[in-house]
Coordinates of C-alpha atoms in Angstrom, one line a residue:
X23 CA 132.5 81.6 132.9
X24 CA 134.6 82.9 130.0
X25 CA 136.4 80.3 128.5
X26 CA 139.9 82.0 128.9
X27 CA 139.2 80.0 132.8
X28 CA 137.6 77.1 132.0
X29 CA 139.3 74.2 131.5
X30 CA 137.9 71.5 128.7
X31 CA 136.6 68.9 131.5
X32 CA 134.8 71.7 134.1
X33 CA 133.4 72.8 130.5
X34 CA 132.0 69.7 130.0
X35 CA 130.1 69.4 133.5
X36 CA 128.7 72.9 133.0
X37 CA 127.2 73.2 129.2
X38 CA 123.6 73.2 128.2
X39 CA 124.0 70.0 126.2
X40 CA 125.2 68.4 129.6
X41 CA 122.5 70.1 131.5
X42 CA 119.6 69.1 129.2
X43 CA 121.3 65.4 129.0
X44 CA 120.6 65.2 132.3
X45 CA 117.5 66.6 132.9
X46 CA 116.0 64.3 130.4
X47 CA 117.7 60.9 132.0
X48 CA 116.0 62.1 135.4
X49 CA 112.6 62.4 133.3
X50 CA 113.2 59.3 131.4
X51 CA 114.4 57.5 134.8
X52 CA 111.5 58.7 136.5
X53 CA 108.9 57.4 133.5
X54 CA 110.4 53.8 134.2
X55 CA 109.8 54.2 137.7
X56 CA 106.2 55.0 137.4
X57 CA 106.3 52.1 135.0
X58 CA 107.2 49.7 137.4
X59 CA 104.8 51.3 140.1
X60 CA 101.9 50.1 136.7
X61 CA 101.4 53.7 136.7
X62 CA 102.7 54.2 133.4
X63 CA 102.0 51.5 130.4
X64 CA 105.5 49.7 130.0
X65 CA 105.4 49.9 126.0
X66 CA 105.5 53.7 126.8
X67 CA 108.4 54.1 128.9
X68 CA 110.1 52.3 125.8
X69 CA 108.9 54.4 123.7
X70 CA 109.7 57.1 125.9
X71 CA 113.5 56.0 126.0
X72 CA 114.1 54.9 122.5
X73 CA 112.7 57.7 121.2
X74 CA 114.3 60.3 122.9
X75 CA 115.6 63.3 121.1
X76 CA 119.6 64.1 121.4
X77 CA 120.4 67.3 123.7
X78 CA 122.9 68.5 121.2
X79 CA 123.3 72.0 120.4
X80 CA 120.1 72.0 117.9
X81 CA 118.0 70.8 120.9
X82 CA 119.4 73.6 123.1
X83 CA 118.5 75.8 120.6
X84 CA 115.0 74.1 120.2
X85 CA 114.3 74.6 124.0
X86 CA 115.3 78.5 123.9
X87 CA 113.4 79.2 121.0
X88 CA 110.1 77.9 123.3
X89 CA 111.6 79.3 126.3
X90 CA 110.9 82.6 124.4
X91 CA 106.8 81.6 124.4
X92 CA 106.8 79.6 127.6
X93 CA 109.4 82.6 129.7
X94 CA 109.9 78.7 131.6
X95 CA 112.9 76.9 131.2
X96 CA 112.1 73.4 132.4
X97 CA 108.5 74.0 130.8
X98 CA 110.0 74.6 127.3
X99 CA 112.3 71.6 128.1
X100 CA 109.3 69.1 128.6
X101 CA 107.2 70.4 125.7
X102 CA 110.4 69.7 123.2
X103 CA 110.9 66.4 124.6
X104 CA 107.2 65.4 124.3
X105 CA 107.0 66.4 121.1
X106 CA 110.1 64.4 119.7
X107 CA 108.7 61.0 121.2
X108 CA 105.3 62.0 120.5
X109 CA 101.5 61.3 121.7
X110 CA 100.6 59.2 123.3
X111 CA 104.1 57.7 124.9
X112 CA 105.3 61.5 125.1
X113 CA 102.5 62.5 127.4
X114 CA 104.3 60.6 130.4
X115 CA 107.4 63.0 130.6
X116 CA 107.3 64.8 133.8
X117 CA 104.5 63.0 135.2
X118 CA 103.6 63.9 138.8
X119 CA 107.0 66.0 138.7
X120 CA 107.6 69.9 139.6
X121 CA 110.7 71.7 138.3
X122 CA 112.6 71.8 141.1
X123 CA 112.6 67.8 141.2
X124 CA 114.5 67.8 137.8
X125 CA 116.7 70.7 138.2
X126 CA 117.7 70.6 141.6
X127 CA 118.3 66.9 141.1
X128 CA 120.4 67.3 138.0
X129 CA 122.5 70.6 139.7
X130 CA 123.4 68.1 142.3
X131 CA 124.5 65.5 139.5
X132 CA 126.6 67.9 138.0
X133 CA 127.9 69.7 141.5
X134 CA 129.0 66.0 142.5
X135 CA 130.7 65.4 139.0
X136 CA 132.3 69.3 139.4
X137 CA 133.5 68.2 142.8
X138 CA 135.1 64.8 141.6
X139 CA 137.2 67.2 139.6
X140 CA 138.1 69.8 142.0
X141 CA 139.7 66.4 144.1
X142 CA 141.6 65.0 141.1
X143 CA 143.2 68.2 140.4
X144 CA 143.6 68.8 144.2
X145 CA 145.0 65.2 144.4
X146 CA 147.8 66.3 141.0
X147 CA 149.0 69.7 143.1
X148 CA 149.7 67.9 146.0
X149 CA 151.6 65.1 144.4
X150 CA 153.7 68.3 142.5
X151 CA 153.9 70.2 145.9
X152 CA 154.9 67.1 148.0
X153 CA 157.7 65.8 145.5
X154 CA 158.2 70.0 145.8
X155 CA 159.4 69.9 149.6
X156 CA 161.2 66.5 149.5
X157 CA 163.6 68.0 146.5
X158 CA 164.5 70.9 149.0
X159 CA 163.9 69.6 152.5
X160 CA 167.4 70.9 153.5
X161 CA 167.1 74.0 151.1
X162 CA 168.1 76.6 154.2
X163 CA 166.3 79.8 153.5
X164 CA 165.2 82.7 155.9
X165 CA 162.0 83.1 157.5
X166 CA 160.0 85.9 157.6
X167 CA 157.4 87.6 159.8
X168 CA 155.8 90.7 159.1
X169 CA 158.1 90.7 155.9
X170 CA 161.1 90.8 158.3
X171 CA 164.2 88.6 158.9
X172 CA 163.0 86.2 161.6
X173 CA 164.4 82.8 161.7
X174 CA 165.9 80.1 158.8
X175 CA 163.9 77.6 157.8
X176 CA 164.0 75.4 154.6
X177 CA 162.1 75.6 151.4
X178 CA 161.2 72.2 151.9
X179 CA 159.5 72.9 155.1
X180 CA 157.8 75.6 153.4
X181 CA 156.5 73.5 150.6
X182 CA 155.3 70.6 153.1
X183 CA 153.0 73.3 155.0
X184 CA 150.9 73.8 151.5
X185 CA 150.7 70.4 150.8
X186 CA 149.6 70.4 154.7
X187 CA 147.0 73.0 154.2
X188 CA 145.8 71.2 150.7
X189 CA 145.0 68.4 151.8
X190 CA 142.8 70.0 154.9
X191 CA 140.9 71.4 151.3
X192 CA 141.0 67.8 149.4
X193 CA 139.0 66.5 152.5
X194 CA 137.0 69.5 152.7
X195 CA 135.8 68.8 149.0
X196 CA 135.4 65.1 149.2
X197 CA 132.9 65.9 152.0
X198 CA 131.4 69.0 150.7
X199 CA 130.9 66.3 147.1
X200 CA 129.2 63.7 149.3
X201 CA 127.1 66.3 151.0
X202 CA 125.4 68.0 147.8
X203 CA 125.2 64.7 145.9
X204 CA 121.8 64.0 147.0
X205 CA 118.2 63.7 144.6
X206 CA 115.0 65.1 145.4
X207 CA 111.8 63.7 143.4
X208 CA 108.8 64.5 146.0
X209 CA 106.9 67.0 144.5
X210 CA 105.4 70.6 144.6
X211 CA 106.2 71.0 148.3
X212 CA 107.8 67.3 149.0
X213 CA 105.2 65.6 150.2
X214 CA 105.1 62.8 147.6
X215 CA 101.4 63.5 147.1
X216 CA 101.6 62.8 143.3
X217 CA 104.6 60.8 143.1
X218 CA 105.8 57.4 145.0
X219 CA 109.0 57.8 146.8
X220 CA 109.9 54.4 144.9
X221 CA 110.2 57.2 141.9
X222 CA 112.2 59.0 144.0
X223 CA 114.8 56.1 145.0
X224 CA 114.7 54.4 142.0
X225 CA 116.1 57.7 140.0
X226 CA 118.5 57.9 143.0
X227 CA 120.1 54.9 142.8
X228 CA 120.9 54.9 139.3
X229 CA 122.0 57.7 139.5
X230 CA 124.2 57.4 141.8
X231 CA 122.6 59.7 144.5
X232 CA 121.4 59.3 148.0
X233 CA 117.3 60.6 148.1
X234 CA 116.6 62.8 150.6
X235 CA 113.5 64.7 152.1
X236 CA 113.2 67.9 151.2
X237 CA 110.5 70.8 150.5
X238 CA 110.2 71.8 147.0
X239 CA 113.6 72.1 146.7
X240 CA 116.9 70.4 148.1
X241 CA 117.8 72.9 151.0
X242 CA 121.0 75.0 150.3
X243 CA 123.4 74.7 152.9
X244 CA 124.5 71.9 151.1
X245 CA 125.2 74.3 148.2
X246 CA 127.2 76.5 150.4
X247 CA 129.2 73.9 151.8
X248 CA 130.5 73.3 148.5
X249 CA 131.0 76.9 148.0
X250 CA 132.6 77.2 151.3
X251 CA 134.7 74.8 150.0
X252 CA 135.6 76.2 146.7
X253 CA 136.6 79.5 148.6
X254 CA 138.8 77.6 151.0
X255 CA 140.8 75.5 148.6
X256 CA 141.1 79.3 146.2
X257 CA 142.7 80.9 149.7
X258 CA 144.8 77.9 149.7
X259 CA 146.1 78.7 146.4
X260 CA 146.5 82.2 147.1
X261 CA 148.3 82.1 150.2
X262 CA 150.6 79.8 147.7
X263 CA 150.5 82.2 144.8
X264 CA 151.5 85.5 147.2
X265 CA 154.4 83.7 148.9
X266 CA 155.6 83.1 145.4
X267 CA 155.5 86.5 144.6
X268 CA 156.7 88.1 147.5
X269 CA 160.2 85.4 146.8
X270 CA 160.3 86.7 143.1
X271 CA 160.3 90.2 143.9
X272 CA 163.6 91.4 142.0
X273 CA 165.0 92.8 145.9
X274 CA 164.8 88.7 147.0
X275 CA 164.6 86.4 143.7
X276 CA 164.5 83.4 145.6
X277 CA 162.3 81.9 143.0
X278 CA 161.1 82.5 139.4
X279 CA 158.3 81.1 137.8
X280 CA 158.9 79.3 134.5
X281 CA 159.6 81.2 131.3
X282 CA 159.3 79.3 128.1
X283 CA 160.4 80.1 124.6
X284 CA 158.9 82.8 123.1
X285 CA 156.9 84.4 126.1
X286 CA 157.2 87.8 126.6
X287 CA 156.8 89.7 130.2
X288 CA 156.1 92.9 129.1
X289 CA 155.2 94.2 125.9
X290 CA 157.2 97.5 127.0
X291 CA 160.7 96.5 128.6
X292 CA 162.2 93.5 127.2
X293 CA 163.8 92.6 130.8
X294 CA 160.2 91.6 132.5
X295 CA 159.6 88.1 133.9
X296 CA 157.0 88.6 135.8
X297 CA 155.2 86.5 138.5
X298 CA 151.6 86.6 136.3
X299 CA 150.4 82.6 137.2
X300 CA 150.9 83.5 141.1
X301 CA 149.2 86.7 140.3
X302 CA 145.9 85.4 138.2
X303 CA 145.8 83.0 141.2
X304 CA 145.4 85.7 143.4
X305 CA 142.9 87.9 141.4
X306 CA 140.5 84.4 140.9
X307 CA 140.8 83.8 144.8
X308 CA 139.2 86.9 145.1
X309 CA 136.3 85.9 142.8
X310 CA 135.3 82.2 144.2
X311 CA 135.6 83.6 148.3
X312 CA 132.9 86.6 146.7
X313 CA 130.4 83.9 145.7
X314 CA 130.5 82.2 149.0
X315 CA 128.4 84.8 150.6
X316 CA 126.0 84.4 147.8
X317 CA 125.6 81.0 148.7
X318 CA 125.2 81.9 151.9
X319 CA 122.6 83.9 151.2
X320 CA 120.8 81.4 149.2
X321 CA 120.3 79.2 152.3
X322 CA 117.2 81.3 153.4
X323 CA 114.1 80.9 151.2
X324 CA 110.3 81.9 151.4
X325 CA 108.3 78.7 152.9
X326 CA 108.5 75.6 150.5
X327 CA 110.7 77.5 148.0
X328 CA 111.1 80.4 146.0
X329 CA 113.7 80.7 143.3
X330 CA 115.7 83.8 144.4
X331 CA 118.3 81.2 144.5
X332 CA 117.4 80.0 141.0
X333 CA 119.7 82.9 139.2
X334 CA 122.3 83.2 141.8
X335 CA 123.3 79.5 141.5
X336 CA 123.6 79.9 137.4
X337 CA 126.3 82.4 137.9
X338 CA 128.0 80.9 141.0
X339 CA 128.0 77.5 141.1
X340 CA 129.6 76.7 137.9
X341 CA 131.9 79.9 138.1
X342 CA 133.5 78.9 141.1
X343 CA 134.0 75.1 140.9
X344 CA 135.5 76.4 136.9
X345 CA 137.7 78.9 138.8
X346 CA 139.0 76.4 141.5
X347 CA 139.9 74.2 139.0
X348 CA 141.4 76.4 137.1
X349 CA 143.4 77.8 139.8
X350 CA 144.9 74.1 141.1
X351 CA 145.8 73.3 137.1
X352 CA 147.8 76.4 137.0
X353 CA 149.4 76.4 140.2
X354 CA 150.3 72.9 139.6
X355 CA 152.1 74.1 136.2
X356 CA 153.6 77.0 138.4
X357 CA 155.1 74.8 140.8
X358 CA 155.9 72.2 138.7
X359 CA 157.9 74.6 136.6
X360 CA 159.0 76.7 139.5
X361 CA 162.9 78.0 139.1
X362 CA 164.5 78.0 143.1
X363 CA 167.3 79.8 143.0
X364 CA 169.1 78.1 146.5
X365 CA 172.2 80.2 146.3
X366 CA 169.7 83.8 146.6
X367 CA 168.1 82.1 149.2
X368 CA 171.5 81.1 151.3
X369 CA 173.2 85.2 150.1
X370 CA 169.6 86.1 151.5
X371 CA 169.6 84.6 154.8
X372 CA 173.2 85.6 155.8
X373 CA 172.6 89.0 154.5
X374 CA 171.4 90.7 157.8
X375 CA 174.7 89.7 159.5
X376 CA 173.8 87.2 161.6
X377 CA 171.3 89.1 163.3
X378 CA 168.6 86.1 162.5
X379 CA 170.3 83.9 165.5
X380 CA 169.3 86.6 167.9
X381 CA 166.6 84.8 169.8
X382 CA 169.2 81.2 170.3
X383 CA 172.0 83.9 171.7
X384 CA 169.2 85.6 174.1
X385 CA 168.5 81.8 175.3
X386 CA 172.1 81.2 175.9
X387 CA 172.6 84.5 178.0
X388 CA 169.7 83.3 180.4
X389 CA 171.2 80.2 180.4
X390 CA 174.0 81.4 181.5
X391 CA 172.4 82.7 184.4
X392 CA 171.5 86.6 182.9
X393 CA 167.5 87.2 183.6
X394 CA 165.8 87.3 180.4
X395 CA 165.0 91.4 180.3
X396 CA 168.5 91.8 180.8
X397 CA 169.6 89.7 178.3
X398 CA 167.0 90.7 175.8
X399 CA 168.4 94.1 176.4
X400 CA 172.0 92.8 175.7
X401 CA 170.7 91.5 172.4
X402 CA 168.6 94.2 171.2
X403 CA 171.3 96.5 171.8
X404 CA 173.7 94.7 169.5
X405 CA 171.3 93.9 167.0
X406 CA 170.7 97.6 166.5
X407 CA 173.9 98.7 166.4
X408 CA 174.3 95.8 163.7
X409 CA 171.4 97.1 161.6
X410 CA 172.5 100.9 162.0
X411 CA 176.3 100.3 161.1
X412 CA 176.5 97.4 159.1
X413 CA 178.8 95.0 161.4
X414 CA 178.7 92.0 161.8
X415 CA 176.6 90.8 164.6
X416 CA 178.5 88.1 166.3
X417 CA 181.3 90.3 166.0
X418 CA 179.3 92.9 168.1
X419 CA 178.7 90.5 170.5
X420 CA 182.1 89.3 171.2
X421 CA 183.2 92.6 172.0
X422 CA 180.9 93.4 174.5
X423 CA 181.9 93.2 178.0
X424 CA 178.7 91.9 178.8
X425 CA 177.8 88.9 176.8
X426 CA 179.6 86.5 179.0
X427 CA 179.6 83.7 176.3
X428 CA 182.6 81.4 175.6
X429 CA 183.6 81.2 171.9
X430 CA 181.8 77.7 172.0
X431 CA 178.8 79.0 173.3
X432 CA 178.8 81.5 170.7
X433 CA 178.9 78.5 168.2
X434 CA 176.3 76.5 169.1
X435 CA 174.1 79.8 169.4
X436 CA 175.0 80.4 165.3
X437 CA 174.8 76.9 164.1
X438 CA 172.4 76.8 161.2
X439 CA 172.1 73.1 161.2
X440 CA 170.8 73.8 164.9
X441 CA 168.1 76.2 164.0
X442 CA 166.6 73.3 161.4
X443 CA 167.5 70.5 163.0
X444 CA 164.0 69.5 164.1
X445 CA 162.5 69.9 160.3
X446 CA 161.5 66.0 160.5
X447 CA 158.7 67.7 162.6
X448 CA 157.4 68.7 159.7
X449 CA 157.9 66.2 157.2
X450 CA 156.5 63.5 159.4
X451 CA 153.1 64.6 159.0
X452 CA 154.0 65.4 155.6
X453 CA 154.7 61.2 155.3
X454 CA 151.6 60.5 157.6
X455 CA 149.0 62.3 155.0
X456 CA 151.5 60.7 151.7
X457 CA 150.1 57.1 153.3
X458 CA 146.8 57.7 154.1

């Protein structure tokens, strides 16, 4: 990923340094293993350990430089390593091993530690988002379906529906982390035939992973799980990001994201302030739910394995877990910074005339004893005439001979606090996830 995405701590998981540090604990794991098992002379599993080279950037570049003779990554990794401790402690490295047993086992390390991240930074947004919808719980602002007037709601309610929806995604990660943090030392098609599952389960358990059986390679639906993760938590964000720019759109300017000193919107026209946080959100999104069906596609593989996965999983893996955590770090700045201007939002709602108590005035005709078509008819007509000449609605209705509504009636039928007045709805689950 291009580091204008990646933030410092997803960097960290995902560079070669890390990588190579972690291949070479699972080979200096597994030597101790065999050592125990007195398949492996105990003075050389010291060895093995206290001399083992850094993985710093000159090792990295030590193992490409043999990639370039070997055209095998994990086979230029073992021969640098054995060379640096040396013969005959050396020799040991990657005994009984195949590749896939040290990659796949380190890719799952470093999905688990990519997925620890994804929940703390899902766990920050939702703290900003929550603390979001309890500051404007009673912010009354219209509704909108289909980009039309509907109903009010508040901004609060709003608000408490993402955190909602983000913490469906939180639990989504914490399972899809569980799922791929698994370890796999069995062998060239994982029948333990030249290594003990003790190796296996030993490795495991230090490292914090759970062993499972597998072929030559840890099966990838728990890859795509992650991925499908990933892509869901990205579409949260951007359902997020496209609501706030649909409310900053200069004809509504119910919000505005933050604007510090010094920023420009436009290097054109001085005026710009432009939604560009919501709308990087949005373009990312697009990335991260791509990649999904490359994971997906990865789950079928020729027999024991074959590693048409191998070069999808460089690209998408770390791409998408950078790019979600990108994407919950910035919309946590948006939102934390986000300008609400409540007096648009309350000019907004009353600016169609009333028409947005239409449904609670329909309800009160039948009520009154009018069958509904009728009084839908009686409604329409009005609200029509409202949106063609500009009157007021309820000023429509009282001069129609057939809305048979007291003045009362017509009260309770526009009373805002009415239309809202179940919002706790809302906010109780919003309370019930805040204490679990």
């Amino acid at each position: 990923m291009i580091p204008r995405y990646t933030t410092p701590e997803m960097g960290e998981v995902w560079a070669d340094t890390t990588r190579f540090g972690r291949w070479l604990e699972i080979e200096l794991l597994a030597t101790e293993a065999h050592a125990a098992l007195g398949v492996v002379p105990d003075a050389d599993a010291v060895a093995c350990r206290e001399r083992a080279p850094q993985t710093d950037a000159a090792f990295v570049a030590a193992v490409s430089e043999r990639e370039r003779i070997t055209d095998h990554d994990v086979a230029a990794f073992v021969d640098v390593v054995q060379a640096a401790i040396g013969a005959p402690a050396g020799s040991w490295i990657h005994y009984g091993l195949t590749s896939s047993d040290v990659v796949d086992t380190a890719l799952c390390l470093a999905m688990r530690d990519a997925g620890r991240l994804l929940v703390s930074a899902a766990d920050t947004l939702i703290a900003t988002v929550t603390d979001l919808a309890t500051t404007h719980r009673d912010t009354v602002m219209i509704g909108r379906t289909h980009g039309i007037h509907a109903e009010p709601t508040t901004f609060g309610a709003k608000a408490a529906l993402w955190a909602l929806q983000l913490d469906r995604d939180r639990t989504r990660l914490r399972t899809a982390t569980e799922t791929v943090a698994v370890c796999k030392l069995s062998g060239a098609v994982g029948t333990y035939s030249n290594v003990e599952p003790a190796v296996e389960h030993h490795v495991a358990e230090a490292l914090g992973l759970t062993a499972v059986p597998a072929t030559q390679v840890i099966a990838r639906d728990r890859h795509a799980e992650l991925l499908y993760a990933c892509a869901s938590t990205a579409a949260t964000c951007e359902l997020i990001a496209v609501e706030l720019r649909h409310l900053q759109r200069t004809e509504v300017g119910e919000v505005l994201e933050g604007f510090k000193p010094g920023q420009k919107g436009s290097s054109a026209m001085p005026h710009k302030r432009n939604p560009i946080s919501a709308e990087t959100i949005s373009g990312l999104a697009r990335v991260v739910r791509s990649n999904l069906l490359a994971a997906l596609q990865d789950v079928a593989l020729w027999h024991e394995r074959d590693i048409s996965h191998s070069s999808v999983e460089r690209i998408i893996v770390p791409d998408s877990t950078t790019l979600v955590h990108y994407c919950l770090q910035r919309l946590n700045r948006l939102l934390g910074g986000l300008v609400v201007n409540v007096d648009r939002m309350r000019d907004n709602l009353w600016s169609s005339r009333g028409l947005v108590f239409s449904q609670p005035v329909l309800l009160a005709l039948v009520a009154a004893g009018r069958s509904r078509d009728d009084a839908y008819r009686i409604v329409q007509r009005n609200a029509l005439r409202s949106w063609e000449e500009g009157v007021d609605f309820r000023q429509l209705l009282e001069n129609d001979a057939d809305v048979t509504l007291t003045p009362q009636q017509l009260d309770e039928a526009f009373d805002l606090a009415r239309s809202v007045r179940n919002i706790d709805r809302v906010f109780s689950e919003l309370h019930s996830m805040a204490s679990r």
